[in-house]
Coordinates of C-alpha atoms in Angstrom, one line a residue:
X212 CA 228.2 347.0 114.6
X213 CA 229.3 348.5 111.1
X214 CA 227.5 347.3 108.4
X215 CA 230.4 345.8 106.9
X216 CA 231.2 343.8 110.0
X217 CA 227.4 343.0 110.0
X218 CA 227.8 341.3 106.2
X219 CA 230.9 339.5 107.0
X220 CA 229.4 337.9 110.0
X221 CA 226.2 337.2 107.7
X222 CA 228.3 335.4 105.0
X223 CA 230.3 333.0 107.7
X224 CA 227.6 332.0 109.0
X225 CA 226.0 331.2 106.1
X226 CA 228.7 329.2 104.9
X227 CA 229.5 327.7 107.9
X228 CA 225.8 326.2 107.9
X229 CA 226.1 325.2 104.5
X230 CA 229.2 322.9 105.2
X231 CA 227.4 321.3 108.0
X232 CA 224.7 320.7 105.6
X233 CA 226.9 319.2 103.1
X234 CA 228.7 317.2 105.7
X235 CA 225.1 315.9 106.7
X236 CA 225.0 314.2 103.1
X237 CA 225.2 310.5 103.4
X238 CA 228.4 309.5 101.6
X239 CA 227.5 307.0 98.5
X240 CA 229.3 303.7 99.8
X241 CA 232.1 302.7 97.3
X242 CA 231.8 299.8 95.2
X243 CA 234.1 297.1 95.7
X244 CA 236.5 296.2 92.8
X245 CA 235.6 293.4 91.1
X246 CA 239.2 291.0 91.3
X247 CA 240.2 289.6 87.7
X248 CA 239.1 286.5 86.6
X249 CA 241.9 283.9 86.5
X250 CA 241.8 282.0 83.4
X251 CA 243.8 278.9 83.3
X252 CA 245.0 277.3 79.8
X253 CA 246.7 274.0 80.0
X254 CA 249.4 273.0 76.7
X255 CA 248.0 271.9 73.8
X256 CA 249.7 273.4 70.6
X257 CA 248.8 274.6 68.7
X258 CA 245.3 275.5 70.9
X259 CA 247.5 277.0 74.0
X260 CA 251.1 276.4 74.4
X261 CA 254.2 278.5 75.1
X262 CA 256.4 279.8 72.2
X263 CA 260.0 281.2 72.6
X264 CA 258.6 281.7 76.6
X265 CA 255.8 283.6 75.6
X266 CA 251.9 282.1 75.1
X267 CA 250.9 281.5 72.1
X268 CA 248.0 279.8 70.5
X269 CA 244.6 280.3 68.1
X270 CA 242.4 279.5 70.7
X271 CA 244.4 281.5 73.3
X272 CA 244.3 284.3 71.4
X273 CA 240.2 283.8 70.4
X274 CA 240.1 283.4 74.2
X275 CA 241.6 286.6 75.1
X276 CA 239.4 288.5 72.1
X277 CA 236.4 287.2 74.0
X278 CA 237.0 288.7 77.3
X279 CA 238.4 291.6 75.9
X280 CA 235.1 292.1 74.2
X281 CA 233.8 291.3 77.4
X282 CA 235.3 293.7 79.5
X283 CA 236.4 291.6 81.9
X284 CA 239.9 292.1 83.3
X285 CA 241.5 288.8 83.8
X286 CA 244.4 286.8 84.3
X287 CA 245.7 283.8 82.3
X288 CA 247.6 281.5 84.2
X289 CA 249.2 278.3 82.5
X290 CA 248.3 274.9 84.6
X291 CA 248.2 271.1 84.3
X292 CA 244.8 269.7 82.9
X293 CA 244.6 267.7 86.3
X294 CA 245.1 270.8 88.5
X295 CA 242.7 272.6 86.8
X296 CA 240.4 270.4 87.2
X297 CA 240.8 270.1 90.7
X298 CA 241.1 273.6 91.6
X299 CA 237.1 273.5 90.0
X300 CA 236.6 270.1 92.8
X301 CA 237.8 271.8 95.7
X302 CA 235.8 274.9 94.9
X303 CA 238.3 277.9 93.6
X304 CA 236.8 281.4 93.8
X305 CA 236.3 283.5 90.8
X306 CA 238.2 280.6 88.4
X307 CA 237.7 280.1 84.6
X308 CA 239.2 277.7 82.1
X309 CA 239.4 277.5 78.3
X310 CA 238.8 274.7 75.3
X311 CA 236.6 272.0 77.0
X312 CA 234.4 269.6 76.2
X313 CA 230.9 269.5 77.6
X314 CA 230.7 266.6 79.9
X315 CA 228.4 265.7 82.9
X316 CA 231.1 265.1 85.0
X317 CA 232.5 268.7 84.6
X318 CA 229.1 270.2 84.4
X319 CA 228.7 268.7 88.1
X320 CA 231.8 271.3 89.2
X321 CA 231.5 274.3 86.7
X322 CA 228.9 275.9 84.4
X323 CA 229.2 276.6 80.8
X324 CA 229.8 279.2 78.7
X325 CA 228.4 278.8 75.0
X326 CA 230.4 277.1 72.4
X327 CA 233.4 279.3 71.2
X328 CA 234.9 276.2 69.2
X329 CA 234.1 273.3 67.3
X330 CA 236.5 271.1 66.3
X331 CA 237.0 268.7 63.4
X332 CA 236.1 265.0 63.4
X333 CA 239.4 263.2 65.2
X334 CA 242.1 261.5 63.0
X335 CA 243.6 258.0 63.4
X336 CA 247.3 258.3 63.8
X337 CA 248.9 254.3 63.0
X338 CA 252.6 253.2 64.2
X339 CA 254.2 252.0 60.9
X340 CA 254.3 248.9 62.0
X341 CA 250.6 248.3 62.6
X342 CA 249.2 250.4 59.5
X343 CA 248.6 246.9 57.4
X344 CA 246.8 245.3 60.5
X345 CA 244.8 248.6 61.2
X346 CA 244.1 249.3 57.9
X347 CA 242.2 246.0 57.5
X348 CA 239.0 247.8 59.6
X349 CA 236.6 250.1 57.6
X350 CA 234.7 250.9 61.3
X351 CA 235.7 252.1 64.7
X352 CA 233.6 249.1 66.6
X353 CA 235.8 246.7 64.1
X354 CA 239.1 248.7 65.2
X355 CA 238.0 248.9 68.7
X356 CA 237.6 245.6 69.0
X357 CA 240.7 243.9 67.9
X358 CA 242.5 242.8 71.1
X359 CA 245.5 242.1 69.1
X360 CA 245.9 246.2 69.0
X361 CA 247.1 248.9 71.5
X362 CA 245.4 251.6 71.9
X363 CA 247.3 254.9 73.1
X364 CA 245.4 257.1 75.4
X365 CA 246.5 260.3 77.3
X366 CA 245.0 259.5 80.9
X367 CA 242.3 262.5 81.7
X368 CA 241.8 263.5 78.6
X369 CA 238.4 263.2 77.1
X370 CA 237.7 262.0 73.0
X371 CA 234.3 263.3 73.4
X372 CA 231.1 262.3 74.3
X373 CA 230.4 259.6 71.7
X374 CA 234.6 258.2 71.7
X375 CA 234.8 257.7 75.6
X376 CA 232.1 255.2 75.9
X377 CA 233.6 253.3 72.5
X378 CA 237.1 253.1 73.8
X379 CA 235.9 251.6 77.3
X380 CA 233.5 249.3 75.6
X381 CA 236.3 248.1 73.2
X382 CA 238.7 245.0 73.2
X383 CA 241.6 246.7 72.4
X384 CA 244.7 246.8 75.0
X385 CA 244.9 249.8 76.6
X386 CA 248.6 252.4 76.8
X387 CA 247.3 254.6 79.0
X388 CA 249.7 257.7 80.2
X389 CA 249.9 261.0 82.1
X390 CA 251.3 262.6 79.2
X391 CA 250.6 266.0 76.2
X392 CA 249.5 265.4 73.1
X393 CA 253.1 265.8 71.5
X394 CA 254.5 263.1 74.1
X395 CA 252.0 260.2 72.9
X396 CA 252.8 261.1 69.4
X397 CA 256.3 260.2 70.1
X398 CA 255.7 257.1 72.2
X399 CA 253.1 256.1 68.8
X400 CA 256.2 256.9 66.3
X401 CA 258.4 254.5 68.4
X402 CA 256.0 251.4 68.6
X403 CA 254.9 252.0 72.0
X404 CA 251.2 251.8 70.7
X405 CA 249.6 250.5 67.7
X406 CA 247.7 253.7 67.2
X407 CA 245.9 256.5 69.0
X408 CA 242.7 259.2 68.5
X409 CA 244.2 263.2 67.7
X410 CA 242.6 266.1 67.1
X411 CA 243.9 267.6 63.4
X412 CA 245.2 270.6 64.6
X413 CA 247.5 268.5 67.4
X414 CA 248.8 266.4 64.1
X415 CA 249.5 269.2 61.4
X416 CA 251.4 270.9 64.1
X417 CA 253.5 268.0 65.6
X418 CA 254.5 267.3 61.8
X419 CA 254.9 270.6 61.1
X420 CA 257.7 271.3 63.9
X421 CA 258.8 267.5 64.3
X422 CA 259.2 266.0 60.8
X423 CA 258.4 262.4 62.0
X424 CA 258.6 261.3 58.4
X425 CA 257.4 257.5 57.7
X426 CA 257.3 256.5 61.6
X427 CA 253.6 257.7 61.9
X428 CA 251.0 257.4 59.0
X429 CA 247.3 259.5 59.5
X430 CA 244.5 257.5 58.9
X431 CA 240.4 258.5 58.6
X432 CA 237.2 256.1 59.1
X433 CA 234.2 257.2 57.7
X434 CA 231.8 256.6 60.6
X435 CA 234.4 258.6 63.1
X436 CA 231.9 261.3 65.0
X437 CA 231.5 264.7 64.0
X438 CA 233.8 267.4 65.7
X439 CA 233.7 268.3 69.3
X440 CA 232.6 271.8 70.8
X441 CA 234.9 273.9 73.0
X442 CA 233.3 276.0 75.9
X443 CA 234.7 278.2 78.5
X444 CA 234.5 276.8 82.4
X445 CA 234.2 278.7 85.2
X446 CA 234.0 278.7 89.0
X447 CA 230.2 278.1 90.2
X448 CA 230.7 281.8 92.1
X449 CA 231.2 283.3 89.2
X450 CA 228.0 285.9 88.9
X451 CA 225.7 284.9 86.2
X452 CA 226.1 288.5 85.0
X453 CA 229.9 287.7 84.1
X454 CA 228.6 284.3 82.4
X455 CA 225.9 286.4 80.2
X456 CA 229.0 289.1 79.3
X457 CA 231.0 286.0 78.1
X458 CA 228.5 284.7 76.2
X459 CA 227.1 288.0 74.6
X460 CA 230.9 288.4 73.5
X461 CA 231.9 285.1 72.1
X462 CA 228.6 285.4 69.9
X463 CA 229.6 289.2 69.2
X464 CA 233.0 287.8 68.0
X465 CA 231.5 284.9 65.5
X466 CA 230.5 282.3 67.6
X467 CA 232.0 279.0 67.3
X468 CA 233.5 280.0 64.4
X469 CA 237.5 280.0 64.5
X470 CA 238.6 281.1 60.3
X471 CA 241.2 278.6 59.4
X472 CA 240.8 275.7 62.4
X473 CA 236.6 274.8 62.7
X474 CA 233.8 274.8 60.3
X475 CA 230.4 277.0 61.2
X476 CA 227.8 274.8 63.5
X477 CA 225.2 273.2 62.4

């Protein structure tokens, strides 16, 4: 054999071990891709709501800064408060919601991010017809106890921690109805009720966009509770690692603080 022919046969062999060798290597298992998050918003202008067919809203939009900051990838579905609430009952996978209050019986079916909203204190909103009667109160246990008055409520929804036990302890008849925020306004401005509990936000945008002129007067007690805080829900699967990234980036985005809709914590 020629020397040549004896290098060439040298140099195939070699590489020919060498690609067994590297076909020996155990191959690193590939990591499966996390799925996005579904987010689910329900309406509530101007929190979450859909404008000119497109979603709008400030706490949308602080919602999407927060996973964004996150990392996260996600998808924001808009759903009916009672279906998101019982997607959470009947166990959805790798599920979050927005703008909640902290309540046991939602703790029992999610777990909580930290606050990424406070709200202000509620306002009083009076049918024009009942603002002399209601008026006449200077104290939410004297209003809630007049059973000459009708209370609107929007069934599911919770007034907070401190409100919910008031209204079931009070006197006052009860409208209660499957309805938004916007919808209970109306039935108020047209006598259905006497009055009804709103967040600020809710009122300055209904009059804002509905003009309901003398129909509806805003009303404020001095002993009503102090504003509620907002969390982020999510599925109980949801790795605690996900929970710590939403958390790290709602304080890395200013916390509960929201410029122009909620004052700093205390």
């Amino acid at each position: 054999m020629t020397p040549r022919a004896l290098l060439a046969g040298l140099c195939t062999g070699a590489a020919l071990l060498g690609g067994a060798a590297w076909a020996a290597q155990p191959q690193q298992p590939q990591q499966p891709q996390q799925p996005p998050l579904t987010v689910a918003w329900r309406d509530k202008p101007p929190y979450h709501y859909m404008e000119n067919s497109l979603p709008s809203g400030f706490l949308l939009e602080r919602a999407r800064t927060v996973f964004d900051s996150a990392g996260l990838s996600v998808r924001f579905v808009n759903e009916p408060q009672k279906r998101i609430w019982a997607n959470f009952q009947h166990g959805a996978d790798n599920y979050c919601s927005i703008s909640w209050y902290r309540l046991p019986e939602r703790e029992a079916v999610a777990q909580y991010s930290q606050p990424f909203h406070e709200d202000l204190p509620h306002t009083i909103l009076i049918a024009a017809g009942m603002v002399e009667r209601v008026k006449t109160h200077t104290s939410l246990v004297s209003l809630l106890a007049d059973p000459e008055l009708t209370l609107g409520v929007i069934e599911g929804v919770s007034y907070g921690p401190v409100l919910d036990p008031m209204i079931r302890a009070g006197k006052n008849k009860i409208m209660s109805r499957t309805v938004e925020t916007t919808q209970m306004i109306r039935m108020l401005g047209v006598g259905r009720a006497s009055y009804m509990f709103v967040d600020r936000e809710d009122w300055d945008y209904f009059r804002q966009q509905h003009k309901p002129g003398q129909s509806i007067v805003r009303h404020d007690l001095a002993d009503m509770p102090p504003g509620v805080r907002r969390y982020i829900v999510c599925s109980r699967d949801v790795p605690q690692e996900t929970m710590n990234k939403i958390n790290q980036a709602i304080a890395a985005t200013g916390g509960m603080r929201n410029p122009g809709y909620s004052k700093p914590g205390k």
